mmCIF file of C-alpha atoms in Angstrom:
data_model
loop_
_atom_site.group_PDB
_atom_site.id
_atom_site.type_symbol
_atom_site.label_atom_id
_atom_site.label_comp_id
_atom_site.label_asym_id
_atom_site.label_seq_id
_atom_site.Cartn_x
_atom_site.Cartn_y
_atom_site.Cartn_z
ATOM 1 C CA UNK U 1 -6.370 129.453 111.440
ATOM 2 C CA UNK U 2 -7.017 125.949 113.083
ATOM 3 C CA UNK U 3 -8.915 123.653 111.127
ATOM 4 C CA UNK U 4 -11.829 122.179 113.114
ATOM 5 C CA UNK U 5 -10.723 118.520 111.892
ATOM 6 C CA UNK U 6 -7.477 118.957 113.600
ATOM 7 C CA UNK U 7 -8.866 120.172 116.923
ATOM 8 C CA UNK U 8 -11.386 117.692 117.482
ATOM 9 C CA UNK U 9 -8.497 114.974 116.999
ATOM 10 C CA UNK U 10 -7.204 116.303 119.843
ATOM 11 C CA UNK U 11 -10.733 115.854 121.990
ATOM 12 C CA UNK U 12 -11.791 119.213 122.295
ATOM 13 C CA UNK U 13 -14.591 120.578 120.137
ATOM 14 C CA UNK U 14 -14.799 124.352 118.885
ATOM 15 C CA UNK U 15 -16.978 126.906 119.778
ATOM 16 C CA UNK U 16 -17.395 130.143 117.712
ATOM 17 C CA UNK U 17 -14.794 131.718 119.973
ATOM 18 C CA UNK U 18 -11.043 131.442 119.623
ATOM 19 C CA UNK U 19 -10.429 129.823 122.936
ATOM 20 C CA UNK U 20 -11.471 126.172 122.435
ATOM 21 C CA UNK U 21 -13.440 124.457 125.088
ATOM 22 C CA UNK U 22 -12.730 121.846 126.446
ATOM 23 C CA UNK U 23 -14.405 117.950 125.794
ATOM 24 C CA UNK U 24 -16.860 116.556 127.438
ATOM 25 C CA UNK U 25 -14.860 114.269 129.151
ATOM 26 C CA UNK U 26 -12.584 116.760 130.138
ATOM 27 C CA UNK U 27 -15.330 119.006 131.206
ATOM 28 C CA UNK U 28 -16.655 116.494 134.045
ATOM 29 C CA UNK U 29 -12.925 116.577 135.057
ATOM 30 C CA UNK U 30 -13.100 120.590 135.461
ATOM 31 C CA UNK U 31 -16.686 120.601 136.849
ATOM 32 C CA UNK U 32 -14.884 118.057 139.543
ATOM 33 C CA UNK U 33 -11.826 120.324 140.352
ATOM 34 C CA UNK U 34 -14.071 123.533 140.707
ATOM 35 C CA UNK U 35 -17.260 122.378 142.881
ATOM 36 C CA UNK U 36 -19.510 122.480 140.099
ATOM 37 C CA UNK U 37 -23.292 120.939 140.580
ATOM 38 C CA UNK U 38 -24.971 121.196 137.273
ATOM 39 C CA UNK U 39 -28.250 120.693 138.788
ATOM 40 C CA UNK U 40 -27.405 123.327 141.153
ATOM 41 C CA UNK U 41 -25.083 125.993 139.270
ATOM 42 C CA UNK U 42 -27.898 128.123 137.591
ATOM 43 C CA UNK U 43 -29.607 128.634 141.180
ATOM 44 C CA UNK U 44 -26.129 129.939 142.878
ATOM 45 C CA UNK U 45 -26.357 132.646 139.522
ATOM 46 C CA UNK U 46 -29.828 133.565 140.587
ATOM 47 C CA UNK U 47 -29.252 133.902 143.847
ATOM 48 C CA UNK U 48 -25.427 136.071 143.011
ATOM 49 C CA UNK U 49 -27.620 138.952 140.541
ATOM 50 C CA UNK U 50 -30.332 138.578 143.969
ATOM 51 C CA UNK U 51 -27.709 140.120 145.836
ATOM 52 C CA UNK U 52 -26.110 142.319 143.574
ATOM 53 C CA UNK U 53 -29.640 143.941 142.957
ATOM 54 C CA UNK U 54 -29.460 144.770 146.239
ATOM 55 C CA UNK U 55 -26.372 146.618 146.503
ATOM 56 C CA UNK U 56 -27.073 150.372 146.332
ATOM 57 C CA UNK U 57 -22.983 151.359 145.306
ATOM 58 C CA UNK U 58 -22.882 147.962 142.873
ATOM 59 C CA UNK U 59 -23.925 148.947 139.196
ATOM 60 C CA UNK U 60 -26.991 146.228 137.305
ATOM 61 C CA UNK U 61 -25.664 143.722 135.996
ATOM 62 C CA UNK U 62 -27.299 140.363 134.491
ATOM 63 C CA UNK U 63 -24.401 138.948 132.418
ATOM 64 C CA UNK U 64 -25.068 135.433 133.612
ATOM 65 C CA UNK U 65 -21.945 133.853 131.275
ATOM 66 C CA UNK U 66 -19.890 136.304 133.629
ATOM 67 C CA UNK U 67 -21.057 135.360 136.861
ATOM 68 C CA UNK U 68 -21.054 131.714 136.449
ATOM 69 C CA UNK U 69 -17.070 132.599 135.498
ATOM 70 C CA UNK U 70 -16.444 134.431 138.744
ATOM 71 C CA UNK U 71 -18.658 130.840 140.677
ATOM 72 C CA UNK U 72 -16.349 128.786 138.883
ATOM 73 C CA UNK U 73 -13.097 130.481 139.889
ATOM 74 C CA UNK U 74 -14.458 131.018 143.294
ATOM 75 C CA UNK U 75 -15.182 127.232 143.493
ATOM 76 C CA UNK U 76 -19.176 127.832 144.112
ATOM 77 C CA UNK U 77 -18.089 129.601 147.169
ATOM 78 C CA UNK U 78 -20.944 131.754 147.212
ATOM 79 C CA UNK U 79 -19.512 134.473 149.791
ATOM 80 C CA UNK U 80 -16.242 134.706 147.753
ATOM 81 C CA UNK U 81 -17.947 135.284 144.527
ATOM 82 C CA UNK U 82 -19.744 137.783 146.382
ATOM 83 C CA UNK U 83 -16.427 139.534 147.879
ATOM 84 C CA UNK U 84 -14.955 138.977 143.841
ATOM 85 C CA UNK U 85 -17.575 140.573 142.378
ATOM 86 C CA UNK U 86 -17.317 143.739 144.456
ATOM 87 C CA UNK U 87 -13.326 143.946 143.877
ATOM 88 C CA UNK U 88 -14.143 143.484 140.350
ATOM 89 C CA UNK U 89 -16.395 146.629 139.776
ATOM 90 C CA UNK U 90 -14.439 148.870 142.832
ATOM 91 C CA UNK U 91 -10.973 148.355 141.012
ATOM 92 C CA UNK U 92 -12.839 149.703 137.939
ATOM 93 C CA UNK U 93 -13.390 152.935 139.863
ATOM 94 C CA UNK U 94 -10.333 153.285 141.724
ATOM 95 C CA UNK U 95 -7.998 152.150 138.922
ATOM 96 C CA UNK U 96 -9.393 154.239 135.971
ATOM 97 C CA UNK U 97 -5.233 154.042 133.918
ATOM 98 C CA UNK U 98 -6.422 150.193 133.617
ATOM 99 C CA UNK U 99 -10.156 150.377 132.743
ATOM 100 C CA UNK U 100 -10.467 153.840 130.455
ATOM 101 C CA UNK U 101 -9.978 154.552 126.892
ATOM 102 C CA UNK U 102 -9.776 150.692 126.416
ATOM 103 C CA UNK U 103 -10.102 150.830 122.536
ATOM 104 C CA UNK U 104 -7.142 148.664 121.351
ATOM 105 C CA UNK U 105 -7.252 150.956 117.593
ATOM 106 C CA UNK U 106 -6.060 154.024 120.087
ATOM 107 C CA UNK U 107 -2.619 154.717 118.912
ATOM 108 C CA UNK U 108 -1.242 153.807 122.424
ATOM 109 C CA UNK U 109 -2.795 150.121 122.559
ATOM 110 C CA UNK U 110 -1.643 149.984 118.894
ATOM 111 C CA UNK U 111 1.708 150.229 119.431
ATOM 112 C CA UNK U 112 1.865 148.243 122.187
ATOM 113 C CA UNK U 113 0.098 145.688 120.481
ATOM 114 C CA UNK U 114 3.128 145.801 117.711
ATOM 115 C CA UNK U 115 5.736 145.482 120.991
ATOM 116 C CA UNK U 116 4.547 142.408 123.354
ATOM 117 C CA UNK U 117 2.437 139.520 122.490
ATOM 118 C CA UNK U 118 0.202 138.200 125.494
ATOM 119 C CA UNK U 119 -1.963 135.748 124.207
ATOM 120 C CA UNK U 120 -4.023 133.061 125.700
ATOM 121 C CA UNK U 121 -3.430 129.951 123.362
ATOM 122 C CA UNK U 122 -6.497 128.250 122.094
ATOM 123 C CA UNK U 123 -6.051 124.594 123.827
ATOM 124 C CA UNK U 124 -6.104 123.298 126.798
ATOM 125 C CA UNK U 125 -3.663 121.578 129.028
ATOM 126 C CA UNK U 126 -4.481 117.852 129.571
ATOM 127 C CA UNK U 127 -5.113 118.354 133.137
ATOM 128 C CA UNK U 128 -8.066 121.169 131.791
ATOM 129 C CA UNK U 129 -5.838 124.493 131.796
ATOM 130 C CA UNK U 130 -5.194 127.485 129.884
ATOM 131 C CA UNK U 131 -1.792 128.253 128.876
ATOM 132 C CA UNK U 132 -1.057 132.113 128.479
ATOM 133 C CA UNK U 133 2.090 133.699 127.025
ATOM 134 C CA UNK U 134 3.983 136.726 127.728
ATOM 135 C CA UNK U 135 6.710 138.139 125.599
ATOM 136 C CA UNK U 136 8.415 141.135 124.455
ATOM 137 C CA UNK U 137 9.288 141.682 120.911
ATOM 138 C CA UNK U 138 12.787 142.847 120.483
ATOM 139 C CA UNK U 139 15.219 143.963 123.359
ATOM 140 C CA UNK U 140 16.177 146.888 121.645
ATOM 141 C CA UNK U 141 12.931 149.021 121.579
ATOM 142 C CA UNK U 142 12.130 151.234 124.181
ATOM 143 C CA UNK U 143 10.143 150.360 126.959
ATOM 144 C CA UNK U 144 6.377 150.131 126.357
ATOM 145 C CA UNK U 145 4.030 152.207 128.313
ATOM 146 C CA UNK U 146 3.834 149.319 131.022
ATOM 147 C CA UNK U 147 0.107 151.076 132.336
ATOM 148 C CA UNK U 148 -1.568 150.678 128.625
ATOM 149 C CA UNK U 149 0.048 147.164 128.713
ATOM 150 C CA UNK U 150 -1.410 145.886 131.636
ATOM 151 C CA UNK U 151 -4.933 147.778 130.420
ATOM 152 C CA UNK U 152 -4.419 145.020 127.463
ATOM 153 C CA UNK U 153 -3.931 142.091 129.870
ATOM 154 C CA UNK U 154 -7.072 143.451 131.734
ATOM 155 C CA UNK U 155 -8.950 143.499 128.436
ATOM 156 C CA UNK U 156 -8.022 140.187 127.153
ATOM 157 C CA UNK U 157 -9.346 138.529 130.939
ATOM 158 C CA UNK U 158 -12.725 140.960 130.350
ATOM 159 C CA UNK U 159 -12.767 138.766 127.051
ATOM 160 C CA UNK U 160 -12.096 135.594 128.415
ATOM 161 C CA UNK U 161 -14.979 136.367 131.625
ATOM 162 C CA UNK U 162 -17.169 135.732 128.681
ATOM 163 C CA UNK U 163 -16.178 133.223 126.761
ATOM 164 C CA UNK U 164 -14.252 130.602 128.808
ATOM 165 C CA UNK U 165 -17.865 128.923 128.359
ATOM 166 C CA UNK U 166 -17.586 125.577 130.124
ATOM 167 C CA UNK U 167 -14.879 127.103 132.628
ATOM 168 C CA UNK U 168 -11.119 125.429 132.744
ATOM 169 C CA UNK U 169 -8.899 123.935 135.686
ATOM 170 C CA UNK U 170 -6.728 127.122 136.250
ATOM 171 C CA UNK U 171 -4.219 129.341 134.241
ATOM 172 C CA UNK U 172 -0.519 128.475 133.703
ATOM 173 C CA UNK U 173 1.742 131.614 132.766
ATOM 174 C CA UNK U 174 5.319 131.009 130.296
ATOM 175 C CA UNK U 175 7.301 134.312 130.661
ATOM 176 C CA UNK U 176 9.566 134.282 128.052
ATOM 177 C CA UNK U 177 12.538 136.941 129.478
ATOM 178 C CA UNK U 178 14.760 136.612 126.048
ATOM 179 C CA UNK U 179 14.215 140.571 125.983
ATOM 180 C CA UNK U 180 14.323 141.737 129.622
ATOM 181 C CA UNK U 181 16.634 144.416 130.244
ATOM 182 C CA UNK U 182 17.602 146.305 133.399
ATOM 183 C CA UNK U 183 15.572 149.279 131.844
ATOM 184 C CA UNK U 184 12.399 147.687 130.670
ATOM 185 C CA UNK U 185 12.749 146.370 134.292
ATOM 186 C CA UNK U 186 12.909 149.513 135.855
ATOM 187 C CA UNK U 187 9.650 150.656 134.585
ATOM 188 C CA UNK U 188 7.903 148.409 136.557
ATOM 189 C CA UNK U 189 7.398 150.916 140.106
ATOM 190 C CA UNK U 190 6.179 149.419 142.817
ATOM 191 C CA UNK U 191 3.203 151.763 142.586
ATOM 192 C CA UNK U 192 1.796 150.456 139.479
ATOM 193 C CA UNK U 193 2.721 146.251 140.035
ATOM 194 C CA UNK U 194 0.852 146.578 143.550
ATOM 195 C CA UNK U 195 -2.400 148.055 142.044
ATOM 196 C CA UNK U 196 -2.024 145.721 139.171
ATOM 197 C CA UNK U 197 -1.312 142.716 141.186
ATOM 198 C CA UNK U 198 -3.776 143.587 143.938
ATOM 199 C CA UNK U 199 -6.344 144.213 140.536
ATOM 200 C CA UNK U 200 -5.774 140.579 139.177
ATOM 201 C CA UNK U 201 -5.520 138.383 142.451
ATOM 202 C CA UNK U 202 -8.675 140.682 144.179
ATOM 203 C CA UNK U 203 -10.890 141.338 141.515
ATOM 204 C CA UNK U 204 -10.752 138.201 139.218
ATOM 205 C CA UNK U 205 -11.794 134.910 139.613
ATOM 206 C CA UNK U 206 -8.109 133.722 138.761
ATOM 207 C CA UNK U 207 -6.657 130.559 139.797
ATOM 208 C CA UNK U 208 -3.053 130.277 139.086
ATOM 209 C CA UNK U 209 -1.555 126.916 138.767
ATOM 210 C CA UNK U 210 2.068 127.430 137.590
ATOM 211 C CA UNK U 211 4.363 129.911 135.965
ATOM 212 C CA UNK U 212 7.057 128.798 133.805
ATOM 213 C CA UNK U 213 10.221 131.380 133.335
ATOM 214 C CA UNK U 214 11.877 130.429 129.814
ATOM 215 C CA UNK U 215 15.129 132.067 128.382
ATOM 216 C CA UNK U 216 16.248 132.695 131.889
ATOM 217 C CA UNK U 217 19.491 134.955 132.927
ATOM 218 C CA UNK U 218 20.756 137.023 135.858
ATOM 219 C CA UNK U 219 18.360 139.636 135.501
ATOM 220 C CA UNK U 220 15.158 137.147 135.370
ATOM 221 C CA UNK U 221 16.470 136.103 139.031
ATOM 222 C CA UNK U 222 16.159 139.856 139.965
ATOM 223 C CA UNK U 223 13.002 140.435 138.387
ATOM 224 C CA UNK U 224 11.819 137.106 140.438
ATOM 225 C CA UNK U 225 12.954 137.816 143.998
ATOM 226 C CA UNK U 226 11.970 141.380 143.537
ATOM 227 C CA UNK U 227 8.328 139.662 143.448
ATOM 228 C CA UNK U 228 8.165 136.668 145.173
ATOM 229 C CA UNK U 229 8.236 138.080 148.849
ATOM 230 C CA UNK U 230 4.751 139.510 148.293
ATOM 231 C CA UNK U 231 3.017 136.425 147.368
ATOM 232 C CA UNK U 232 2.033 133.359 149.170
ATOM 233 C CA UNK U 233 4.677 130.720 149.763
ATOM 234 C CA UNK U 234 2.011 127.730 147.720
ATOM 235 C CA UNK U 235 2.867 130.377 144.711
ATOM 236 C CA UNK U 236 6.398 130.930 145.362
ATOM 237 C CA UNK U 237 6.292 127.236 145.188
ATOM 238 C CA UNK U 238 4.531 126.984 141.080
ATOM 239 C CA UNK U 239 7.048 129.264 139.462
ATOM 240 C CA UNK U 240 9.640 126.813 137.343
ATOM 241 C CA UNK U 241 12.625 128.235 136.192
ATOM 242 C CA UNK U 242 13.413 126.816 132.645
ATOM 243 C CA UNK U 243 16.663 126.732 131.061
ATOM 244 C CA UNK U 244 15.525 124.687 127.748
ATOM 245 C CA UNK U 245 12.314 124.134 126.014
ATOM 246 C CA UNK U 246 12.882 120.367 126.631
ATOM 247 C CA UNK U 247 11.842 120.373 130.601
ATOM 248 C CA UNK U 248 8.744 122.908 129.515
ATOM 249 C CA UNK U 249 7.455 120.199 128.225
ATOM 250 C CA UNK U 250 7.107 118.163 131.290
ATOM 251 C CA UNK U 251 4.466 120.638 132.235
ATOM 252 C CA UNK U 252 2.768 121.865 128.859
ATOM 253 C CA UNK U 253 2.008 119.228 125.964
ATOM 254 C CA UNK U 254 4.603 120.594 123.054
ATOM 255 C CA UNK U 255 1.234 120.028 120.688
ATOM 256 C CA UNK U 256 -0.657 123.421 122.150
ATOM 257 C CA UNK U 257 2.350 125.380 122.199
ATOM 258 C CA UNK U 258 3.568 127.866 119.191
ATOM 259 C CA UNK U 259 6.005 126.598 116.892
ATOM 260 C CA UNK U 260 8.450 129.270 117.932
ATOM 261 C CA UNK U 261 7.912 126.455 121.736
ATOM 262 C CA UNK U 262 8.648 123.854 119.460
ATOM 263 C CA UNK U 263 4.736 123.246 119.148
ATOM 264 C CA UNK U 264 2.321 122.965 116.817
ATOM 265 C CA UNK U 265 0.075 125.586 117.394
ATOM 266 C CA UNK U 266 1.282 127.647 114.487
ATOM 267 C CA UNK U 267 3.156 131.048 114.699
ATOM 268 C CA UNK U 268 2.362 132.824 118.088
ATOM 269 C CA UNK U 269 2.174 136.005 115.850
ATOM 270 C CA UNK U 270 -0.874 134.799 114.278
ATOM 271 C CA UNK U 271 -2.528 133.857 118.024
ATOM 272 C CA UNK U 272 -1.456 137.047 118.840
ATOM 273 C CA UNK U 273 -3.144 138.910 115.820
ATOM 274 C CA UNK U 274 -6.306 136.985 116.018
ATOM 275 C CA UNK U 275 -6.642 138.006 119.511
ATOM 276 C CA UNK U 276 -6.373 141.974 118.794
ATOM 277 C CA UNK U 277 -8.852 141.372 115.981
ATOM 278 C CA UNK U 278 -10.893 140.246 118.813
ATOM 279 C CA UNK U 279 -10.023 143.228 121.165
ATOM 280 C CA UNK U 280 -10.651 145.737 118.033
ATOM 281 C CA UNK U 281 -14.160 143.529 117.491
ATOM 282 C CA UNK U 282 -15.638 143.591 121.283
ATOM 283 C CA UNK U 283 -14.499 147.853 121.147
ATOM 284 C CA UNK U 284 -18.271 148.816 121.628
ATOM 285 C CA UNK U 285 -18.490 146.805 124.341
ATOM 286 C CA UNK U 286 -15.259 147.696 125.792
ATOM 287 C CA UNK U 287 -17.362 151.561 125.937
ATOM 288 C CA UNK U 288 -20.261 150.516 127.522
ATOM 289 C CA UNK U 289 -18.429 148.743 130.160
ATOM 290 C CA UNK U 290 -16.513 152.168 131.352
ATOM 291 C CA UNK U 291 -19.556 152.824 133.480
ATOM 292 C CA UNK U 292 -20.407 149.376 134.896
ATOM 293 C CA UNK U 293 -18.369 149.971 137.899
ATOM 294 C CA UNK U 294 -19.101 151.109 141.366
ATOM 295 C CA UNK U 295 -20.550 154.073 143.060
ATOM 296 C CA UNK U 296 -18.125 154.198 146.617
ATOM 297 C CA UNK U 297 -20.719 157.654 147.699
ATOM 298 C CA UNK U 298 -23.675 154.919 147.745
ATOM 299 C CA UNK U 299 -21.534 151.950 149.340
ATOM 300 C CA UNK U 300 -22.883 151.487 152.769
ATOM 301 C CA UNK U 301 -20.535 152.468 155.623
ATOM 302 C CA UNK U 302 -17.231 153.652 154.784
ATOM 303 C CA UNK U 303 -16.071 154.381 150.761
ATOM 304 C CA UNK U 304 -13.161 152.074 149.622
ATOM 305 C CA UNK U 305 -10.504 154.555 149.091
ATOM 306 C CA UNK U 306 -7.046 153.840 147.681
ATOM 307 C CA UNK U 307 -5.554 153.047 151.267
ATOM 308 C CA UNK U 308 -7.867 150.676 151.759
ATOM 309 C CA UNK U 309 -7.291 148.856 148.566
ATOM 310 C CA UNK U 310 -3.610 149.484 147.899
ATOM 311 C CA UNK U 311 -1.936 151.382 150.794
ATOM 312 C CA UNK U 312 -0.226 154.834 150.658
ATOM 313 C CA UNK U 313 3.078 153.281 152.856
ATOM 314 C CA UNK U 314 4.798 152.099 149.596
ATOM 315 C CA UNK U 315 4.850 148.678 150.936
ATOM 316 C CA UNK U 316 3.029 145.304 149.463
ATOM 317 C CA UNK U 317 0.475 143.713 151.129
ATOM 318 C CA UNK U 318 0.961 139.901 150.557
ATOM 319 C CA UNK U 319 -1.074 138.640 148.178
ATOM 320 C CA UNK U 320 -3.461 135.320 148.009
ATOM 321 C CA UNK U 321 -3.565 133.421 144.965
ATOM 322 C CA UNK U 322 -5.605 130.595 144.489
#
């Protein structure tokens, strides 16, 4: 779908994966932003799967590509990979809706996957980040199942854990609201946006740069304040309200986006196909990772319970993103 000639005119070189890594010029840049030592960074792995062999409730796990991820995003903090890591396999335990049955040729995934498009778009910001979009299809279907939706986000970050090989500056989110309606809207409980919040911010090494709201109206202001009093004012602070394509562009190079941005990226439909090709590919591995999560009976001192992690008073807890 994107001709290797093409990309590497645009500095970045291809690996076998669809997300294209970054140059090496570029890289240093990252490597700068995130605290990364290249004589150093394979020790700080070593000494991560030390300590996770020695957690009794934690299950084995040696997927170096992963944990260097989770160093990056924690900026080689080696006690926040550490608390990341934990979230990471608890939340698979305590939120079982997001991390079961996560085989995107189940008739539930399918049709979601025929409703929204969420993908990650194969280049790279010039500043080193990776530009995600989320969109709905048509206004007029019925809400999608919004629990086996955000399973399919969780999936596509599982996927990205792995292959984001030389690591990138951050994420930058474009919600496209052209088909928000009050009902969609009103699928999205409180219950279910705190675990999956909590799930994302907690558990994965995610460092959010910016969101960009295109096709704005009314309702997108609703949907907006309804969230913004449980996250950190620095976040508050990175979400752009857009009310033409033209001012998007002052943050995201028009080249990377889809041509239905004005880019030229090609047809998001064809990211977005090539990126359930890859969920439907990785659908062993998506089964053997159901039991790589933790054991709370064999966590010393107290379990986590779903108090601890989410609260039972129906309220948020304010969330830190990085």
């Amino acid at each position: 779908m994107f001709r290797e000639s093409c990309i590497r005119a645009r500095g970045f070189r291809v690996s076998k994966m669809l997300l294209i890594q970054p140059s090496e010029e570029m890289s240093k840049q990252i490597r700068e932003e995130l605290n990364e030592n290249v004589t150093t960074r394979d020790k700080d792995v070593e000494i991560i799967k030390e300590w996770l062999s020695k957690q009794p409730h934690l299950p084995k796990f040696d997927d170096d590509q992963r944990i260097m991820t989770f160093l990056r995003g924690c900026k080689f903090s080696l006690e926040k990979c550490k608390r990341k890591l934990d979230m990471y396999f608890t939340m698979r335990t305590a939120i079982p809706e997001f991390f079961a049955d996560r085989d995107i040729t189940r008739p539930e995934l399918r049709e979601i996957s025929k409703l929204i498009q969420i993908p990650p778009l194969p280049g790279l910001t010039k500043n080193g980040r990776r530009v995600i979009i989320m969109r709905g299809i048509d206004k007029e279907i019925p809400t999608p199942n919004i629990t086996e939706a955000m399973k399919m986000v969780m999936m596509i970050g599982d996927i990205r854990l792995k292959e984001e090989l030389v690591g990138v500056a951050g994420d930058v989110y474009i919600l496209d609201a052209s088909v928000a309606t009050p009902a969609h809207f009103a699928k999205f409980t409180p219950t279910v946006v705190k675990k999956f919040l909590v799930c994302v911010q907690e558990a994965y090494p995610v460092k959010l740069k910016e969101v960009h709201v295109v096709n704005v109206s009314p309702l997108v202001d609703t949907i907006v304040n309804f969230v913004k009093p449980f996250i950190k004012e620095k976040i508050r602070n990175r979400i752009f309200m857009h009310s033409n394509l033209e001012t998007l562009y002052d943050y995201i190079p028009q080249e990377i986006l889809p041509k239905e941005y004005g880019g030229d990226a090609g047809p998001i439909q064809d990211i977005h196909d090539t990126w359930m090709k890859k969920l439907e590919e990785y659908g062993p591995w998506f089964k053997e990772q159901e039991s790589v999560k933790s054991n709370e009976a064999l966590r010393p001192g107290k379990p986590k319970t779903q108090d601890d992690l989410f609260g039972l008073d129906g309220s948020f807890r304010q969330l830190s993103i990085d």
